[in-house]
Amino acid sequence: MSTTPAADAAAAGLPETMQAVICHGPENYMLEELPVPVPGPGQMLMKVEAVGVCASDLKCYHGAAKFWGDANRPAWAQKEITPGHEFAGTIIQADEEATSHHGVAVGDRVTCEQIVPCGRCRYCVRGEYWMCGPHDMFGFRNFHGAMAEYLVVPKQARAHRISKELPPQHAAFAEPLSCSLHAVERANITFDDVVVIAGCGPIGLGMVAGAKAKSPLKVVALDMSDNKLALARKCGADATINVGREDAVQLIKDMTDGYGADVYIEGTGHPSAVGQGLNLLRKLGTYVEYSVFGSDVTVDWSIISDDKELDVRGAHLGPHCWPAAIKMLESGILPMDEICTDQFVLKDFQAALDLVADTTGASVKVSILPGGEA
């Protein structure tokens, strides 16, 4: 006998409808009343507890061309999709196929990787799932994200259990932290390295913590905010430089007998940070680019080749770093109350987006708590 979504929700003791943010286009996000989704075979229903708001959410909201599609890149900020890819919540419905596949149980708190890999493309078959060809993602492409009270976790998603003892906004930080740790992994840091992290936002602070965990000679954090630099020290930075009033290139050379840093990891998304990194690295140094830029970046590529023979590497998402990120969060070693500075209820999603856009303020990580109290 067929049933309606409302009947299925009622039978499970759930409300018939929920609130969810829907993307109708650039700067046209609306809070709407929708039926509570019904999980199909192999799927799980999550009650969302927290969803982080990050710079990529903001860039998509404002409709930067590269996010909405052009002649060279497919659009991955899809209309009629609920945004939100950094999230944690409790599994409230799932069949045996789903729980067995994901290794979780109804009642567990779960966080999911941003990518929803197809499992069939060349990259997935080779185990490189984070570079999946179709590249479906929660909150961006083909799968609703977590700016909603409930979320369906598909079978092909990559779910991870996380402690219920963490505040929800801290649990949702697993996604950006895993990305930070992957960027650090890409740098191949050794014990005698001087490592420079550009940017002390949520991603940069995770990079600082991850780099420190590799036990290099020195971790140096760069930013224009003294408050964020102080927070970077709490995350493990040995030294900090305010690039708004200090010459980072010269100071790094002074620290390294004139040679320059061994590793530079870029986490600001500002074009000027690219040239800065190329100039402060030593010959044969390593440059890791994580950021998503809102505009093209122009640099002198002869620095990379003829001048220094640099190893330039990209970093995308947080593959294989989720267990480490969750362990770090659960250990309590990070000053998460100072990182997760601002929480909003779902109806105030626009205020959350606007706060992320305000780079002059004291906020670090902005989160939305659907159905909760901010």
mmCIF file of N, CA and C in Angstrom, residues 54 58 74 117 142 189 194 205 208 228 310 321 368:
data_model
loop_
_atom_site.group_PDB
_atom_site.id
_atom_site.type_symbol
_atom_site.label_atom_id
_atom_site.label_comp_id
_atom_site.label_asym_id
_atom_site.label_seq_id
_atom_site.Cartn_x
_atom_site.Cartn_y
_atom_site.Cartn_z
ATOM 1 N N CYS A 54 30.256 28.740 5.623
ATOM 2 C CA CYS A 54 31.644 28.997 5.246
ATOM 3 C C CYS A 54 31.719 29.912 4.035
ATOM 4 N N LEU A 58 29.053 31.550 1.044
ATOM 5 C CA LEU A 58 28.867 32.979 0.779
ATOM 6 C C LEU A 58 29.129 33.312 -0.680
ATOM 7 N N PRO A 74 31.299 23.735 -14.910
ATOM 8 C CA PRO A 74 29.884 23.468 -14.646
ATOM 9 C C PRO A 74 29.437 24.141 -13.354
ATOM 10 N N PRO A 117 30.165 10.885 -3.333
ATOM 11 C CA PRO A 117 30.814 10.300 -4.507
ATOM 12 C C PRO A 117 29.939 9.277 -5.221
ATOM 13 N N ASN A 142 22.821 18.481 -6.391
ATOM 14 C CA ASN A 142 22.015 17.249 -6.431
ATOM 15 C C ASN A 142 21.635 16.654 -5.076
ATOM 16 N N ILE A 189 55.066 17.689 5.771
ATOM 17 C CA ILE A 189 55.876 18.417 6.751
ATOM 18 C C ILE A 189 56.845 17.472 7.468
ATOM 19 N N VAL A 194 60.177 24.945 8.811
ATOM 20 C CA VAL A 194 59.475 26.155 9.236
ATOM 21 C C VAL A 194 58.238 26.265 8.352
ATOM 22 N N LEU A 205 43.016 28.221 11.168
ATOM 23 C CA LEU A 205 43.259 27.763 12.537
ATOM 24 C C LEU A 205 43.395 26.251 12.595
ATOM 25 N N VAL A 208 46.811 25.446 11.383
ATOM 26 C CA VAL A 208 47.802 25.670 12.442
ATOM 27 C C VAL A 208 47.849 24.466 13.378
ATOM 28 N N LYS A 228 42.638 37.193 16.005
ATOM 29 C CA LYS A 228 42.761 35.884 15.371
ATOM 30 C C LYS A 228 44.176 35.322 15.501
ATOM 31 N N LEU A 310 59.861 25.418 -7.063
ATOM 32 C CA LEU A 310 58.957 25.106 -5.958
ATOM 33 C C LEU A 310 58.085 23.892 -6.275
ATOM 34 N N CYS A 321 40.922 12.265 6.368
ATOM 35 C CA CYS A 321 41.306 13.038 7.548
ATOM 36 C C CYS A 321 40.177 13.163 8.567
ATOM 37 N N ILE A 368 24.584 27.773 12.215
ATOM 38 C CA ILE A 368 23.135 27.813 12.343
ATOM 39 C C ILE A 368 22.701 26.548 13.077
#
